[in-house]
Each structure stands twice: as C-alpha cells, then as structure tokens.
CSV table of C-alpha atoms and ligand atoms in Angstrom, one decimal:
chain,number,residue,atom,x,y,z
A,1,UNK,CA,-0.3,-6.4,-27.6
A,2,UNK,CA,2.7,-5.4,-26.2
A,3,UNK,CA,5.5,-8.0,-25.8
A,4,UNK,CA,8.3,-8.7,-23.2
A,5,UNK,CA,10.5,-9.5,-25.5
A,6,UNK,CA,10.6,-5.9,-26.7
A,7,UNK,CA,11.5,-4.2,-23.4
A,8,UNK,CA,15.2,-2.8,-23.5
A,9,UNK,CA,16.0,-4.9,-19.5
A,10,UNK,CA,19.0,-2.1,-19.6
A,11,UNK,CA,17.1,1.3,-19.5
A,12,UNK,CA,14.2,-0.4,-16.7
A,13,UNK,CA,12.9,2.5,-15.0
A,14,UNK,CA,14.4,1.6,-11.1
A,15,UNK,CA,11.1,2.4,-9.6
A,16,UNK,CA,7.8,2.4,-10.4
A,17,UNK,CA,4.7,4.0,-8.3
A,18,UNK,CA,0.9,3.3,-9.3
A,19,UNK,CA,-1.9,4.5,-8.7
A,20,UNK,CA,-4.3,1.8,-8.1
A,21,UNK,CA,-7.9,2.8,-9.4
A,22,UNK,CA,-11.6,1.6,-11.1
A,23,UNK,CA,-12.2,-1.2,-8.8
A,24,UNK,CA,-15.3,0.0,-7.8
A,25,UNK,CA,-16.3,1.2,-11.5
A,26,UNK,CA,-15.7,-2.1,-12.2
A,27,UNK,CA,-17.7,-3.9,-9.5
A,28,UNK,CA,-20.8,-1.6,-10.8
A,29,UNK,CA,-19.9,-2.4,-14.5
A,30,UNK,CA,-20.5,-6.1,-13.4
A,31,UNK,CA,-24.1,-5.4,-11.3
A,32,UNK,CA,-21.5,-6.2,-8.1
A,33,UNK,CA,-20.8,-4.5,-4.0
A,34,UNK,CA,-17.6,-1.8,-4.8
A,35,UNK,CA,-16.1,-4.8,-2.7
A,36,UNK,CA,-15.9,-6.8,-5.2
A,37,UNK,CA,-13.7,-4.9,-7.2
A,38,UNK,CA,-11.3,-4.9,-4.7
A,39,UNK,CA,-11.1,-8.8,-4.2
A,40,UNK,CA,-10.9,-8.6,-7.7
A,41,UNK,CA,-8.3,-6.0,-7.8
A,42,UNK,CA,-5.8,-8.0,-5.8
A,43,UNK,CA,-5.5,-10.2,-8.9
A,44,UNK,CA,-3.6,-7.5,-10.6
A,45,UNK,CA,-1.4,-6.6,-8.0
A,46,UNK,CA,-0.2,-9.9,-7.5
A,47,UNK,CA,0.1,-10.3,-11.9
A,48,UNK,CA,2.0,-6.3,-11.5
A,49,UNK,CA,4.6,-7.6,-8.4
A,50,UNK,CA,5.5,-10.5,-10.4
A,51,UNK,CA,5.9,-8.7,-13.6
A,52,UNK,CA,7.7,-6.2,-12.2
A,53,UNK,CA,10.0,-8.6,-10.0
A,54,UNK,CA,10.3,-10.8,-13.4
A,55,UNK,CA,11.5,-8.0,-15.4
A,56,UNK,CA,13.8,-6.6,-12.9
A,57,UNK,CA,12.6,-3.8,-11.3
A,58,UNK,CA,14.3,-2.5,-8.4
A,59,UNK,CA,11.2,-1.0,-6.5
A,60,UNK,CA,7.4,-1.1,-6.7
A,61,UNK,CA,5.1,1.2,-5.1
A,62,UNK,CA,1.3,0.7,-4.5
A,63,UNK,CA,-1.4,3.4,-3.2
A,64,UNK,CA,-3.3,1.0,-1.4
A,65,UNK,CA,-5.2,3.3,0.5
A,66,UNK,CA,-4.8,6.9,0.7
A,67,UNK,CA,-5.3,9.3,4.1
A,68,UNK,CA,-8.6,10.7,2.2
A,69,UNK,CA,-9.9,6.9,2.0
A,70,UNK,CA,-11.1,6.8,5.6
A,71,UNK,CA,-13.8,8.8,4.8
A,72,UNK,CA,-15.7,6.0,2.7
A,73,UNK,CA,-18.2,4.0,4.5
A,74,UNK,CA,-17.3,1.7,7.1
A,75,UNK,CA,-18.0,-1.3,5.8
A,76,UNK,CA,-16.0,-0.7,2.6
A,77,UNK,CA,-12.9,0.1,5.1
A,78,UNK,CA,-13.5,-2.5,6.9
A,79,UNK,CA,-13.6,-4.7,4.0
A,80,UNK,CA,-10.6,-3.3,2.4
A,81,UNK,CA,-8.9,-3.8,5.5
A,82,UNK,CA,-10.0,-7.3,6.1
A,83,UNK,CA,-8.8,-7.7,2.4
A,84,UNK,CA,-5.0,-6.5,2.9
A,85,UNK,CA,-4.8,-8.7,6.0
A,86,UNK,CA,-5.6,-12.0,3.7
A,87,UNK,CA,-3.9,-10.9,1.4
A,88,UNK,CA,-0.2,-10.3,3.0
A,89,UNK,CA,-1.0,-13.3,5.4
A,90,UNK,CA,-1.5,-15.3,1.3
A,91,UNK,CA,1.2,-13.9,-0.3
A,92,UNK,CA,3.9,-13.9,2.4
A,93,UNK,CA,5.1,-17.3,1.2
A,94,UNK,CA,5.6,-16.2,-2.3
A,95,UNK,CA,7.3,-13.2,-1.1
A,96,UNK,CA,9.5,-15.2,0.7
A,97,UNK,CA,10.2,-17.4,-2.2
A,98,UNK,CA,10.4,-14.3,-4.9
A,99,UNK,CA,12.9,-13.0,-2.9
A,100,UNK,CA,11.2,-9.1,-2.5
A,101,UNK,CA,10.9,-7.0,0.7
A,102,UNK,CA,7.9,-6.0,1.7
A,103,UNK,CA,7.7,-2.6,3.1
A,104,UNK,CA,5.0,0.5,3.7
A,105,UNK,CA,4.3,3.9,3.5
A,106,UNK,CA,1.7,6.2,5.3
A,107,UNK,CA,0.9,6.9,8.6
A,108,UNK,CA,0.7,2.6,9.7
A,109,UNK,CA,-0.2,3.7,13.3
A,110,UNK,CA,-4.0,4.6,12.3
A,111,UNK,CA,-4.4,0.7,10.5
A,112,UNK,CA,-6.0,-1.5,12.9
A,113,UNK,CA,-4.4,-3.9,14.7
A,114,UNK,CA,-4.3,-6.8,13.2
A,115,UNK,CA,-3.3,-5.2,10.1
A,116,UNK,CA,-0.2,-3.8,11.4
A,117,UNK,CA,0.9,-7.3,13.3
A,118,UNK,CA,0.5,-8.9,9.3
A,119,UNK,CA,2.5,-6.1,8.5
A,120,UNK,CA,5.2,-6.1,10.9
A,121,UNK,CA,5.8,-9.9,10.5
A,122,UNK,CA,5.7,-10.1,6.5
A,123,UNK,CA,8.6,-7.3,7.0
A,124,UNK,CA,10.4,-8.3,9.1
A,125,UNK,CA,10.6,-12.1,7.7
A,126,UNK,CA,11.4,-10.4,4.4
A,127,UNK,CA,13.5,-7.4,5.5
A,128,UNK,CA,16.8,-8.8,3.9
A,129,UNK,CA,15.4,-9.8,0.1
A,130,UNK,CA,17.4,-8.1,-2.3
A,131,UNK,CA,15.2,-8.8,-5.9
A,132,UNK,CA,13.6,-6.2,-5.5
A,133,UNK,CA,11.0,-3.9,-2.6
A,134,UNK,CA,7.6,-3.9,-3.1
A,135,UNK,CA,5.9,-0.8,-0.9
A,136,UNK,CA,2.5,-0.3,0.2
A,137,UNK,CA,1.4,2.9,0.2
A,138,UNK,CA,-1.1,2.4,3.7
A,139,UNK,CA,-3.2,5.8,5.2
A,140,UNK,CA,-0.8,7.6,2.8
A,141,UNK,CA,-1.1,11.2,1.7
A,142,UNK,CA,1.9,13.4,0.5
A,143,UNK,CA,0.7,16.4,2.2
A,144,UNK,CA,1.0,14.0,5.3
A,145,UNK,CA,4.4,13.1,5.1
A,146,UNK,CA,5.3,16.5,3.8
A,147,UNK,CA,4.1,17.8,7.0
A,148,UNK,CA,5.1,15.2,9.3
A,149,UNK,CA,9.0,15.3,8.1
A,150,UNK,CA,8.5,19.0,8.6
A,151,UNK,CA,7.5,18.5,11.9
A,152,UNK,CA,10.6,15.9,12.3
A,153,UNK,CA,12.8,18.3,11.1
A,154,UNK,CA,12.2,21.3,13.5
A,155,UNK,CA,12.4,18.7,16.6
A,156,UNK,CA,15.7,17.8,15.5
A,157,UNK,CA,16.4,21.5,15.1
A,158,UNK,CA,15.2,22.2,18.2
A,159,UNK,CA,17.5,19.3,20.0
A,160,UNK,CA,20.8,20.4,17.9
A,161,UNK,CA,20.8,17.5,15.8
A,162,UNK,CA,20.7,19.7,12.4
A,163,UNK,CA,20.9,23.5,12.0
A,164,UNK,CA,18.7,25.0,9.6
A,165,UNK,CA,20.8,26.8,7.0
A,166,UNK,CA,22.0,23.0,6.3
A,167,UNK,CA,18.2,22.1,5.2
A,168,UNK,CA,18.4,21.2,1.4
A,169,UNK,CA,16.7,19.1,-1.2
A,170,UNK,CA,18.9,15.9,0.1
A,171,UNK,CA,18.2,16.7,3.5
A,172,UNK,CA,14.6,17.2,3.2
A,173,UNK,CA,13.9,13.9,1.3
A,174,UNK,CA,15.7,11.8,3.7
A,175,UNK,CA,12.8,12.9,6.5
A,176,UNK,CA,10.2,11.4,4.2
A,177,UNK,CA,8.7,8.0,4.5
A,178,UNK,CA,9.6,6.9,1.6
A,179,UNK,CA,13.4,7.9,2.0
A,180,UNK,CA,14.1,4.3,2.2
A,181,UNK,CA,13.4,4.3,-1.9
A,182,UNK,CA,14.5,6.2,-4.9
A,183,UNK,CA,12.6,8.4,-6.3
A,184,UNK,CA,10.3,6.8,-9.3
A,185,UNK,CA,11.0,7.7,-12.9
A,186,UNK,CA,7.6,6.6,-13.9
A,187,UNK,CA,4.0,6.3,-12.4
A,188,UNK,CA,0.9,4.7,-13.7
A,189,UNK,CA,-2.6,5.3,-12.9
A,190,UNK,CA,-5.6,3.1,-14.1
A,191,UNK,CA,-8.9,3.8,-14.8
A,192,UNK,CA,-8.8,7.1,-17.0
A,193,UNK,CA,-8.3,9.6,-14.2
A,194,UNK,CA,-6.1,12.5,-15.2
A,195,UNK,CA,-4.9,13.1,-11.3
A,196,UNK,CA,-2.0,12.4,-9.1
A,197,UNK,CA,-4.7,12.2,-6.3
A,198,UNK,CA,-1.8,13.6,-2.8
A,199,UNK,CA,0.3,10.6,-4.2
A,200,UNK,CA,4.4,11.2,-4.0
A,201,UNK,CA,4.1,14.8,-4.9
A,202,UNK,CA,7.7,15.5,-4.2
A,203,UNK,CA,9.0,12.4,-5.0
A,204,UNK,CA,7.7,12.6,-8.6
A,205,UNK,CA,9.0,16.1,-9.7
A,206,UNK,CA,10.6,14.5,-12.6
A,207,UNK,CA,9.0,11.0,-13.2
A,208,UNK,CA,6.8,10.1,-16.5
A,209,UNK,CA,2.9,9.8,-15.9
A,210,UNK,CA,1.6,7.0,-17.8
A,211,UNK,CA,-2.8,7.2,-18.0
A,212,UNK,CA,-4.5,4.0,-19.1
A,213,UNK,CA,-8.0,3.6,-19.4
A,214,UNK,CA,-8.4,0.3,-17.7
A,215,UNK,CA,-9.6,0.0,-14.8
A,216,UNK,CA,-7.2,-1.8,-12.1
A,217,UNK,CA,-9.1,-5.4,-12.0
A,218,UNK,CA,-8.4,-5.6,-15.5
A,219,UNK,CA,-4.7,-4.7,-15.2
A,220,UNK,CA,-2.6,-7.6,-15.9
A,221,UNK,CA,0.9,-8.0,-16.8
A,222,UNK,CA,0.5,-7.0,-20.8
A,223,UNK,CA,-0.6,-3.9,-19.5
A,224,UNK,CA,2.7,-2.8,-17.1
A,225,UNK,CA,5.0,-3.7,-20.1
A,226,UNK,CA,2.9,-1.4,-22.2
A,227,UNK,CA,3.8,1.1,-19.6
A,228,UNK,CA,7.6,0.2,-19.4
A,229,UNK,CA,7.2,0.3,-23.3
A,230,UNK,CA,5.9,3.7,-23.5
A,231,UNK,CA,8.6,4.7,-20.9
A,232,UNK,CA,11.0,3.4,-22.5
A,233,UNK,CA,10.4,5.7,-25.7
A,234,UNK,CA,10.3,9.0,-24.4
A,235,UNK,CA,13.1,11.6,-23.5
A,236,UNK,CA,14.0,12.6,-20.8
A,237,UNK,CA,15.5,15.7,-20.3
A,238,UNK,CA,15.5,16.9,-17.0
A,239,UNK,CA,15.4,20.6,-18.3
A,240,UNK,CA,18.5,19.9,-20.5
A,241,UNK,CA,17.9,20.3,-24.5
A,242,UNK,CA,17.5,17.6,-26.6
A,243,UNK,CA,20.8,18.3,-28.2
A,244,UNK,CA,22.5,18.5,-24.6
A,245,UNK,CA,21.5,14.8,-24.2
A,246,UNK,CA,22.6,13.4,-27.2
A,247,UNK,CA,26.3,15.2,-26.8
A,248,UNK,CA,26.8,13.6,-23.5
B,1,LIG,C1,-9.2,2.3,-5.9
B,1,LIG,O1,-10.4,1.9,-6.6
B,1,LIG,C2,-8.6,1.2,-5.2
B,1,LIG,C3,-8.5,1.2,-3.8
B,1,LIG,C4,-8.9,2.4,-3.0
B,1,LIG,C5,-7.9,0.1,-3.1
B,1,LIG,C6,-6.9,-0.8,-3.7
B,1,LIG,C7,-6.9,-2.1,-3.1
B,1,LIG,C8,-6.7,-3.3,-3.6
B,1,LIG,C9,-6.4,-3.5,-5.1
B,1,LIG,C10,-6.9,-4.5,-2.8
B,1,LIG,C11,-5.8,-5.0,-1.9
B,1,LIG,C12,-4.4,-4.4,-2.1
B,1,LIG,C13,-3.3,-5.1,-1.8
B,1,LIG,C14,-2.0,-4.4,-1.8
B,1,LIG,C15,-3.2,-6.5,-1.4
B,1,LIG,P1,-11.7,2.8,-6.2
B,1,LIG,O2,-12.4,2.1,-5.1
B,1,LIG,O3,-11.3,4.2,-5.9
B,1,LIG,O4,-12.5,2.7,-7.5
B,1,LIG,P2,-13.5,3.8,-8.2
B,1,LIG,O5,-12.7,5.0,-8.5
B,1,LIG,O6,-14.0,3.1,-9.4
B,1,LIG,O7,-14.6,4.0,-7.2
C-alpha cells in the first residue's frame, strides 16, 4: 500500500479535482437504496479533505453534483440534498478548526433553499482560512459555465467594460466560476469510468487523469496518496520534449 512517507511534499500537485463516483454501485453491491452509498460516500470525502489539507494541498475540488444530476429521481435529489445540508452544517466546525475555505462551483441559484443558506454561512465563516480551499462542485457542468462566462463576456462588451480583440485565454478563464482557483494539475475519478463526465473541461487542458477502480465509499486516504504517488512519477511536458525539460 502506498505510504505518506513516500510523497515528495515539494512537487504536491497545487490542486486537485475529483470526480466523485460508484456510490450507488456500491449501495447495490451491498443489497442497499443508491442512498446509501451516498451517506456512505461522505466518509471519504471527509478522509480525502483531510488528507489533502494534511499533506498540503493548496486546493480541492469535488463534483458533488453535476447539472445532468437533476434528472435522477426525486427522491434520490432530495436525499442527496438533504445529505450536503447535514453534512456542511457537521463539518463546519472542523473546517473552522482545519483552517480551509469552503467555497462552490455551479450554478448555486437552482439548490434549494436551505442548501444555499448552509452554504452561504459555512463560506462566509470560513472565507479568510488560508490551509488550503476546498470547492464543491454544486449543479455544475462545464458546458454551463463555458456558456454562462460567454454570456458575461458579451454584456460587458456590450457596456464598454472590455473590447473584444482584448479576449484571450487569461481573459476568458477569469469569467469562469472557478477563476477563483488554479487550474488542477491532476484529477481523479473513482469507480472505473474512463470519462471526464462536463467536469472542468477547460480548466484541465493540461492536468494528469488518474482512473481507479474503486468505487468512492471505499476511497480513503491510502488511495489519494496512491494518486499523488502516481502524479508524482510522471512527466510533464506541456508539449516541450523530454530533453527540453531536463535542460532547463
Ligand atoms: C456519484 O455516484 C456520486 C454523486 C452523484 C454524489 C456525491 C455525493 C456525496 C459523496 C455525498 C455528499 C457530498 C458532500 C460534498 C458532503 P453515483 O450515484 O453516480 O454512483 P453510480 O455511478 O454507481 O450510480
């Protein structure tokens, strides 16, 4: 099993997104309600934030629940819903104590109520915690917020505020959502799904994609440094030769 002893703490990937998945494979493995998996799955989110924060990553980003997930039965939303309120009203304390920032993602207006109040308070009690920023990724697609910083951009065009021969890469990425974080250098996705499922599709032009077979109940904290491990060992090259790295 992978150790934390063997992570290099200087060459930490600065932020890392996952992909959340398998809790309700999981739940079915066990004869259970797909709800169970996610009660289950909260587990390993708490064991991944505190890994992460131990080790020293800088930012930690979580699909919680995607745009496409408000097509899944009522009850299930409702559950999972019912779930992240518990949850962040639970965890706020250790949060607090931890020393992260909570912060979010997605298009928050279409949560429900009382799941956007939990928000807004857990932020704002933990907006200056410098350890390190743990984002939920809430109603979130990347087509979305593609679309809706287009639709920024071209009101600010429209009011004068930016002309559009300035539009460029920089520019672009700072009327995301998620402009508030790097980009991430690596992302993880559980359950042996080969897909990046509308998650961060600009933002991970150049990260590593780490694919594990478990699914995310069973995640635990062996299982991140496994993926900080892998990381750790490969190249990157950004479309420079191998040779052009090891000159610099
Ligand atoms: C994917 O499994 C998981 C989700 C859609 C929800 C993730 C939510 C949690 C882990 C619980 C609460 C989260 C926080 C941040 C407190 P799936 O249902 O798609 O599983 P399947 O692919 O096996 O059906």
């Amino acid at each position: 099993m992978p150790n934390k002893s063997q992570i290099n703490l200087k060459t930490l990937p600065k932020h890392v997104a996952i992909i959340m998945d398998g809790n309700g494979r999981w739940a079915k493995s066990k004869g259970k309600l797909r709800v169970f998996g996610h009660k289950s799955g909260v587990r390993a989110v708490r064991e991944t934030v505190e890994a992460a924060a131990e080790l020293g990553i800088g930012y930690l980003t979580l699909y919680a629940f995607s745009t496409e997930n408000w097509n899944r039965p009522k009850y299930e939303i409702n559950a999972l819903m019912k779930l992240l309120v518990s949850s962040i009203s639970k965890e706020t304390k250790t949060l607090i104590k931890n020393n992260i920032r909570l912060s979010t993602i997605g298009d928050v207006n279409s949560l429900p109520k009382d799941c956007r109040k939990e928000l807004d308070e857990t932020m704002k009690i933990t907006a200056n915690n410098t350890r390190m920023q743990l984002n939920l990724a809430l109603s979130y697609s990347s087509r979305w917020e593609i679309v809706d910083a287009v639709k920024q951009i071209v009101t600010d065009i429209k009011a004068g505020n930016i002309k559009a021969d300035n539009i460029d890469e920089e520019l672009f990425g700072s009327y995301l959502d998620s402009s508030h974080s790097p980009n991430p250098e690596l992302l993880i996705r559980t359950s042996g799904e080969y897909r990046i499922s509308n998650f961060l599709l600009w933002q991970i032009a150049y990260a590593e994609l780490y694919f594990t077979d478990k699914l995310w109940p069973d995640f635990g904290k062996e299982d991140f440094y496994a993926a900080i491990l892998d990381y750790q060992q490969r190249e990157r090259r950004f479309g420079k030769t191998s040779e052009q790295l090891t000159e610099a």
